[in-house]
DNA sequence: CAGGAATACTCAGTGCGCTGACTAACTGCC
DNA sequence: GGCAGTTAGTCAGCGCACTGAGTATTCCTG
């Protein structure tokens, strides 16, 4: 029996965490808009008119994935795409009014969901939670960059 | 600018963590066998002859997803499926010799990868990392069970 | 200013992960 | 024994996420 205990596997833990979040999001925030889609909306509220690649970079999605997410949001009428007149390769993205409205509505629910999600941890532990995961993710992303 | 800082969003953090792990796995462990597939192999080393649903439960995959993962592993000749003679609804799963060999080989590499992945944290911090994520994931899964 | 390198994006292919609807098999109760 | 309810698995459909190949545009360098 050379098997390993999965609970000491960070990858397995990360997957469980993400799935748990996904389910909670579905019940507490929205069944229509997913968490990555919200991240895109959120980025465009902060920086309207950003190009597609940069949006992807902000939310941590590669060019293929961001293209699909953007196209879905476009189909739902939450954002618009336009060629950059300065650089014909780029697409510039902007929220529609509906997109802004949806973002505003979901922001409230997201905050509530995050509270529930992190409720098992004390305020101090929540700090550690963010810091530890952030450090591991940052380090791994840097390994990739090389 | 009603935008939120994504770095304080546990869902976004969880996704980044998982992607970072995915990339490292690809370069350090295997391009063929994925982390969930390894989890299935690992479960069957510990408990040979388990049925498909229970394997899914052990590794945290729903019945649809475990069916796909199992079918892929079957196509690669790493495990075999057989109807349970006691209960015609069930499929019992068993690793082939090749499956056992692959599991043994990947176990070593996985341990090495985990070390690299967690290297930014001290031993004490690694404990916290496991504990905090485990508690949040457990709590969220319990919410679901209700 | 022309040709090669870099950049933004698309498309095809693979894999994980979920829901909801369906089929087949078993279980329990009358 | 028969029928209702539960359970294991499949299938279709959606969405995220990556790689690798291909196209169009821009940038850089000789």
Short mmCIF file of C-alpha atoms (C1' of nucleotides) in Angstrom, two decimals:
data_model
loop_
_atom_site.label_atom_id
_atom_site.label_comp_id
_atom_site.label_asym_id
_atom_site.label_seq_id
_atom_site.Cartn_x
_atom_site.Cartn_y
_atom_site.Cartn_z
CA UNK A 1 0.00 0.00 0.00
CA UNK A 2 2.23 2.76 -1.34
CA UNK A 3 -0.63 5.23 -1.50
CA UNK A 4 -0.31 8.80 -0.36
CA UNK A 5 -2.70 10.81 1.78
CA UNK A 6 -4.38 13.22 -0.59
CA UNK A 7 -5.08 15.73 2.18
CA UNK A 8 -1.37 16.62 2.20
CA UNK A 9 -1.38 17.27 -1.54
CA UNK A 10 -1.60 21.00 -2.20
CA UNK A 11 -2.98 20.37 -5.67
CA UNK A 12 -5.83 18.30 -4.39
CA UNK A 13 -6.53 20.84 -1.68
CA UNK A 14 -6.52 23.67 -4.21
CA UNK A 15 -9.01 21.84 -6.39
CA UNK A 16 -11.32 21.14 -3.47
CA UNK A 17 -11.15 24.77 -2.42
CA UNK A 18 -12.03 25.98 -5.86
CA UNK A 19 -14.92 23.57 -6.23
CA UNK A 20 -16.29 24.50 -2.84
CA UNK A 21 -16.15 28.12 -3.90
CA UNK A 22 -17.81 27.37 -7.22
CA UNK A 23 -20.79 25.73 -5.51
CA UNK A 24 -21.23 28.52 -3.00
CA UNK A 25 -20.98 31.09 -5.78
CA UNK A 26 -23.71 29.31 -7.70
CA UNK A 27 -26.11 29.36 -4.79
CA UNK A 28 -25.26 32.75 -3.26
CA UNK A 29 -24.18 34.99 -6.12
CA UNK A 30 -25.38 33.97 -9.56
CA UNK A 31 -26.13 30.98 -11.75
CA UNK A 32 -25.68 33.07 -14.87
CA UNK A 33 -22.45 34.93 -14.29
CA UNK A 34 -19.46 32.90 -13.15
CA UNK A 35 -16.66 34.02 -10.90
CA UNK A 36 -14.14 34.50 -13.75
CA UNK A 37 -16.76 36.47 -15.68
CA UNK A 38 -17.29 38.70 -12.68
CA UNK A 39 -13.53 39.20 -12.45
CA UNK A 40 -13.56 40.48 -16.03
CA UNK A 41 -16.46 42.86 -15.36
CA UNK A 42 -14.67 44.06 -12.25
CA UNK A 43 -11.48 44.75 -14.16
CA UNK A 44 -13.34 46.76 -16.78
CA UNK A 45 -15.07 48.86 -14.12
CA UNK A 46 -11.66 49.79 -12.76
CA UNK A 47 -10.05 50.30 -16.18
CA UNK A 48 -12.58 50.85 -18.96
CA UNK A 49 -11.39 50.46 -22.53
CA UNK A 50 -8.67 47.98 -21.69
CA UNK A 51 -7.60 45.58 -24.44
CA UNK A 52 -8.48 41.91 -24.31
CA UNK A 53 -5.01 40.55 -23.61
CA UNK A 54 -4.43 42.92 -20.70
CA UNK A 55 -7.78 42.04 -19.18
CA UNK A 56 -6.77 38.40 -19.39
CA UNK A 57 -3.51 39.20 -17.66
CA UNK A 58 -5.30 41.06 -14.85
CA UNK A 59 -7.62 38.16 -14.09
CA UNK A 60 -5.05 35.44 -14.77
CA UNK A 61 -6.46 33.88 -17.93
CA UNK A 62 -4.52 32.98 -21.06
CA UNK A 63 -5.47 34.43 -24.45
CA UNK A 64 -7.65 31.50 -25.50
CA UNK A 65 -9.64 31.41 -22.31
CA UNK A 66 -10.12 35.16 -22.05
CA UNK A 67 -11.37 35.15 -25.64
CA UNK A 68 -14.12 32.69 -24.75
CA UNK A 69 -15.12 34.46 -21.57
CA UNK A 70 -15.25 37.80 -23.39
CA UNK A 71 -17.30 36.34 -26.21
CA UNK A 72 -19.83 34.94 -23.72
CA UNK A 73 -20.10 38.29 -21.95
CA UNK A 74 -20.50 39.92 -25.35
CA UNK A 75 -23.31 37.55 -26.32
CA UNK A 76 -25.11 38.47 -23.10
CA UNK A 77 -24.75 42.13 -23.96
CA UNK A 78 -22.60 42.97 -20.94
CA UNK A 79 -19.63 44.33 -22.85
CA UNK A 80 -18.69 45.63 -26.26
CA UNK A 81 -15.62 44.90 -28.40
CA UNK A 82 -14.03 47.37 -30.77
CA UNK A 83 -10.83 47.32 -32.81
CA UNK A 84 -8.23 49.70 -31.49
CA UNK A 85 -7.88 52.40 -34.15
CA UNK A 86 -4.29 52.91 -32.99
CA UNK A 87 -3.39 49.23 -33.26
CA UNK A 88 -5.40 46.99 -35.55
CA UNK A 89 -4.41 43.82 -33.70
CA UNK A 90 -6.06 44.84 -30.44
CA UNK A 91 -9.66 44.62 -29.31
CA UNK A 92 -10.69 47.25 -26.77
CA UNK A 93 -13.37 46.22 -24.29
CA UNK A 94 -15.99 48.33 -22.56
CA UNK A 95 -18.93 47.48 -20.32
CA UNK A 96 -22.41 48.26 -21.52
CA UNK A 97 -24.83 49.92 -19.11
CA UNK A 98 -26.28 46.50 -18.46
CA UNK A 99 -22.76 45.26 -17.70
CA UNK A 100 -22.25 48.00 -15.15
CA UNK A 101 -25.61 47.25 -13.55
CA UNK A 102 -24.86 43.53 -13.29
CA UNK A 103 -21.45 44.26 -11.79
CA UNK A 104 -22.96 46.53 -9.17
CA UNK A 105 -25.59 43.98 -8.21
CA UNK A 106 -23.11 41.10 -7.97
CA UNK A 107 -20.58 43.10 -5.97
CA UNK A 108 -22.94 43.14 -3.00
CA UNK A 109 -23.70 39.45 -3.22
CA UNK A 110 -20.05 38.56 -3.69
CA UNK A 111 -19.11 40.36 -0.50
CA UNK A 112 -21.78 38.43 1.36
CA UNK A 113 -20.60 35.16 -0.12
CA UNK A 114 -17.00 35.83 0.81
CA UNK A 115 -18.05 36.37 4.40
CA UNK A 116 -19.82 33.04 4.51
CA UNK A 117 -16.96 31.29 2.74
CA UNK A 118 -14.35 32.61 5.18
CA UNK A 119 -16.58 32.39 8.26
CA UNK A 120 -14.74 29.33 9.66
CA UNK A 121 -11.60 31.48 10.05
CA UNK A 122 -10.93 34.27 12.53
CA UNK A 123 -9.98 37.68 11.16
CA UNK A 124 -6.34 36.93 11.84
CA UNK A 125 -6.56 33.55 10.14
CA UNK A 126 -8.19 35.13 7.12
CA UNK A 127 -5.15 37.38 6.78
CA UNK A 128 -2.89 34.33 6.90
CA UNK A 129 -5.11 32.52 4.42
CA UNK A 130 -4.72 35.32 1.86
CA UNK A 131 -1.03 35.77 2.53
CA UNK A 132 -0.05 32.12 2.38
CA UNK A 133 -2.01 31.29 -0.77
CA UNK A 134 -0.83 34.50 -2.40
CA UNK A 135 2.81 33.73 -1.71
CA UNK A 136 2.58 30.18 -3.07
CA UNK A 137 0.72 31.29 -6.19
CA UNK A 138 3.10 34.20 -6.81
CA UNK A 139 6.14 31.98 -6.47
CA UNK A 140 4.73 29.33 -8.82
CA UNK A 141 3.83 31.98 -11.41
CA UNK A 142 7.39 33.29 -11.23
CA UNK A 143 8.79 29.82 -11.84
CA UNK A 144 6.72 29.76 -15.00
CA UNK A 145 7.98 33.13 -16.17
CA UNK A 146 11.52 31.73 -16.41
CA UNK B 1 -14.69 53.23 -9.64
CA UNK B 2 -16.67 50.71 -7.62
CA UNK B 3 -14.24 47.94 -8.46
CA UNK B 4 -12.99 45.48 -5.89
CA UNK B 5 -9.46 44.27 -5.32
CA UNK B 6 -9.36 40.73 -6.69
CA UNK B 7 -6.51 39.74 -4.39
CA UNK B 8 -8.95 39.74 -1.47
CA UNK B 9 -11.34 37.42 -3.31
CA UNK B 10 -10.86 33.88 -2.06
CA UNK B 11 -12.36 32.47 -5.25
CA UNK B 12 -9.90 34.28 -7.44
CA UNK B 13 -7.06 33.24 -5.17
CA UNK B 14 -8.20 29.61 -5.27
CA UNK B 15 -8.28 29.66 -9.05
CA UNK B 16 -4.80 31.16 -9.28
CA UNK B 17 -3.48 28.57 -6.85
CA UNK B 18 -4.94 25.74 -8.84
CA UNK B 19 -3.62 27.05 -12.14
CA UNK B 20 -0.18 27.57 -10.68
CA UNK B 21 -0.25 23.99 -9.49
CA UNK B 22 -1.46 22.75 -12.86
CA UNK B 23 1.46 24.37 -14.66
CA UNK B 24 4.04 23.05 -12.23
CA UNK B 25 2.53 19.59 -12.44
CA UNK B 26 2.81 19.67 -16.20
CA UNK B 27 6.48 20.51 -16.15
CA UNK B 28 7.60 18.52 -13.10
CA UNK B 29 5.37 15.44 -12.95
CA UNK B 30 3.70 14.44 -16.20
CA UNK B 31 2.17 15.83 -19.36
CA UNK B 32 0.17 12.64 -19.85
CA UNK B 33 -1.35 11.97 -16.47
CA UNK B 34 -3.14 14.86 -14.76
CA UNK B 35 -3.38 15.51 -11.07
CA UNK B 36 -6.99 14.25 -10.78
CA UNK B 37 -6.04 11.13 -12.73
CA UNK B 38 -3.19 10.53 -10.31
CA UNK B 39 -5.60 10.95 -7.41
CA UNK B 40 -7.74 8.16 -8.88
CA UNK B 41 -4.73 5.86 -9.32
CA UNK B 42 -3.68 6.66 -5.78
CA UNK B 43 -7.09 5.79 -4.38
CA UNK B 44 -7.11 2.46 -6.20
CA UNK B 45 -3.67 1.57 -4.87
CA UNK B 46 -5.00 2.11 -1.36
CA UNK B 47 -8.32 0.36 -1.97
CA UNK B 48 -8.28 -1.94 -4.99
CA UNK B 49 -11.60 -3.06 -6.42
CA UNK B 50 -13.50 0.03 -5.27
CA UNK B 51 -16.58 1.00 -7.25
CA UNK B 52 -16.60 4.05 -9.49
CA UNK B 53 -18.89 6.23 -7.41
CA UNK B 54 -16.88 5.69 -4.23
CA UNK B 55 -13.64 6.49 -6.03
CA UNK B 56 -15.25 9.71 -7.19
CA UNK B 57 -16.24 10.51 -3.64
CA UNK B 58 -12.71 9.87 -2.36
CA UNK B 59 -11.14 12.26 -4.85
CA UNK B 60 -13.98 14.79 -4.78
CA UNK B 61 -15.40 14.35 -8.27
CA UNK B 62 -19.08 14.00 -9.16
CA UNK B 63 -20.34 10.95 -11.03
CA UNK B 64 -20.13 12.56 -14.49
CA UNK B 65 -16.58 13.75 -14.07
CA UNK B 66 -15.30 10.55 -12.49
CA UNK B 67 -16.83 8.62 -15.40
CA UNK B 68 -14.77 10.63 -17.88
CA UNK B 69 -11.56 10.39 -15.90
CA UNK B 70 -12.01 6.64 -15.46
CA UNK B 71 -12.75 6.15 -19.14
CA UNK B 72 -9.57 8.02 -20.08
CA UNK B 73 -7.50 5.92 -17.68
CA UNK B 74 -9.15 2.82 -19.12
CA UNK B 75 -8.28 3.85 -22.68
CA UNK B 76 -4.66 4.21 -21.64
CA UNK B 77 -4.75 0.75 -20.15
CA UNK B 78 -4.07 1.88 -16.59
CA UNK B 79 -7.19 0.41 -15.02
CA UNK B 80 -9.89 -2.13 -15.73
CA UNK B 81 -13.66 -1.91 -15.21
CA UNK B 82 -15.88 -4.86 -14.31
CA UNK B 83 -19.54 -5.14 -13.36
CA UNK B 84 -20.01 -6.01 -9.72
CA UNK B 85 -21.51 -9.52 -9.72
CA UNK B 86 -23.21 -8.66 -6.42
CA UNK B 87 -24.77 -5.45 -7.74
CA UNK B 88 -25.30 -5.03 -11.46
CA UNK B 89 -25.42 -1.26 -11.25
CA UNK B 90 -21.85 -0.92 -10.01
CA UNK B 91 -18.57 -0.93 -11.86
CA UNK B 92 -15.60 -2.17 -9.85
CA UNK B 93 -12.25 -0.64 -10.74
CA UNK B 94 -8.78 -2.16 -10.53
CA UNK B 95 -5.37 -0.95 -11.62
CA UNK B 96 -3.52 -2.89 -14.28
CA UNK B 97 0.17 -3.64 -13.77
CA UNK B 98 0.92 -0.69 -15.98
CA UNK B 99 -1.32 1.43 -13.77
CA UNK B 100 0.57 0.38 -10.67
CA UNK B 101 3.89 1.12 -12.40
CA UNK B 102 2.75 4.58 -13.48
CA UNK B 103 1.49 5.36 -9.99
CA UNK B 104 4.81 4.34 -8.45
CA UNK B 105 6.79 6.44 -10.88
CA UNK B 106 4.60 9.53 -10.42
CA UNK B 107 4.54 9.26 -6.63
CA UNK B 108 8.23 10.16 -6.50
CA UNK B 109 7.88 13.08 -8.88
CA UNK B 110 4.78 14.35 -7.11
CA UNK B 111 6.62 14.51 -3.80
CA UNK B 112 9.39 16.50 -5.47
CA UNK B 113 6.87 18.85 -7.05
CA UNK B 114 5.08 19.45 -3.78
CA UNK B 115 8.35 20.46 -2.18
CA UNK B 116 9.02 23.01 -4.89
CA UNK B 117 5.44 24.26 -4.79
CA UNK B 118 5.51 24.81 -1.02
CA UNK B 119 9.11 26.00 -0.87
CA UNK B 120 8.11 29.66 -0.28
CA UNK B 121 6.60 28.63 3.07
CA UNK B 122 8.37 27.53 6.25
CA UNK B 123 7.46 24.15 7.72
CA UNK B 124 5.18 25.86 10.21
CA UNK B 125 3.50 27.92 7.50
CA UNK B 126 2.93 24.80 5.43
CA UNK B 127 1.01 23.32 8.35
CA UNK B 128 -1.13 26.46 8.51
CA UNK B 129 -1.60 26.41 4.75
CA UNK B 130 -3.03 22.88 4.86
CA UNK B 131 -5.11 23.53 7.96
CA UNK B 132 -6.66 26.80 6.82
CA UNK B 133 -7.55 25.62 3.33
CA UNK B 134 -8.83 22.33 4.71
CA UNK B 135 -11.10 24.07 7.18
CA UNK B 136 -12.58 26.42 4.59
CA UNK B 137 -13.14 23.62 2.09
CA UNK B 138 -14.67 21.33 4.71
CA UNK B 139 -17.05 24.02 5.92
CA UNK B 140 -18.17 24.88 2.39
CA UNK B 141 -18.74 21.22 1.55
CA UNK B 142 -20.88 20.89 4.66
CA UNK B 143 -23.00 23.86 3.61
CA UNK B 144 -23.65 21.97 0.40
CA UNK B 145 -24.63 18.78 2.18
CA UNK B 146 -27.61 20.55 3.76
"C1'" DC C 1 11.39 51.13 -47.20
"C1'" DA C 2 11.53 46.14 -47.12
"C1'" DG C 3 11.75 41.89 -44.78
"C1'" DG C 4 11.92 39.40 -40.35
"C1'" DA C 5 10.51 39.35 -35.53
"C1'" DA C 6 7.11 40.21 -32.27
"C1'" DT C 7 2.32 40.77 -30.91
"C1'" DA C 8 -3.00 40.17 -30.61
"C1'" DC C 9 -6.17 37.25 -31.69
"C1'" DT C 10 -8.59 32.98 -33.49
"C1'" DC C 11 -9.35 28.08 -33.98
"C1'" DA C 12 -8.94 23.03 -33.09
"C1'" DG C 13 -8.07 19.71 -29.76
"C1'" DT C 14 -7.87 17.88 -24.96
"C1'" DG C 15 -9.23 17.63 -20.19
"C1'" DC C 16 -11.71 18.96 -15.79
"C1'" DG C 17 -16.14 20.08 -13.55
"C1'" DC C 18 -20.99 20.91 -12.99
"C1'" DT C 19 -26.30 20.23 -13.83
"C1'" DG C 20 -30.32 17.90 -15.52
"C1'" DA C 21 -32.54 14.23 -17.92
"C1'" DC C 22 -32.38 9.47 -18.83
"C1'" DT C 23 -31.74 4.10 -18.24
"C1'" DA C 24 -30.86 0.04 -15.71
"C1'" DA C 25 -30.66 -2.35 -11.49
"C1'" DC C 26 -31.58 -3.08 -6.77
"C1'" DT C 27 -34.40 -2.53 -2.23
"C1'" DG C 28 -38.28 -2.35 0.58
"C1'" DC C 29 -42.87 -2.54 1.60
"C1'" DC C 30 -47.48 -4.25 0.89
"C1'" DG D 1 -44.59 -11.23 -6.50
"C1'" DG D 2 -45.12 -6.37 -7.82
"C1'" DC D 3 -44.60 -1.71 -7.71
"C1'" DA D 4 -42.47 2.71 -5.68
"C1'" DG D 5 -38.40 4.73 -4.46
"C1'" DT D 6 -33.46 4.81 -4.39
"C1'" DT D 7 -28.97 4.20 -6.48
"C1'" DA D 8 -25.06 3.65 -10.23
"C1'" DG D 9 -23.98 4.97 -14.36
"C1'" DT D 10 -24.56 7.42 -19.05
"C1'" DC D 11 -25.31 11.29 -22.06
"C1'" DA D 12 -25.95 16.10 -23.67
"C1'" DG D 13 -24.94 20.70 -22.75
"C1'" DC D 14 -22.38 24.52 -20.72
"C1'" DG D 15 -18.21 26.73 -19.03
"C1'" DC D 16 -13.21 27.14 -17.60
"C1'" DA D 17 -8.32 26.27 -18.84
"C1'" DC D 18 -4.37 24.89 -21.39
"C1'" DT D 19 -1.31 23.93 -25.77
"C1'" DG D 20 -0.09 24.37 -30.50
"C1'" DA D 21 -0.92 26.03 -35.06
"C1'" DG D 22 -2.35 29.67 -38.01
"C1'" DT D 23 -3.61 34.74 -39.51
"C1'" DA D 24 -3.31 39.60 -39.46
"C1'" DT D 25 -1.06 43.62 -37.94
"C1'" DT D 26 2.64 46.27 -36.17
"C1'" DC D 27 7.42 47.09 -34.95
"C1'" DC D 28 12.25 46.99 -35.64
"C1'" DT D 29 16.37 46.82 -38.01
"C1'" DG D 30 19.34 46.93 -41.93
#
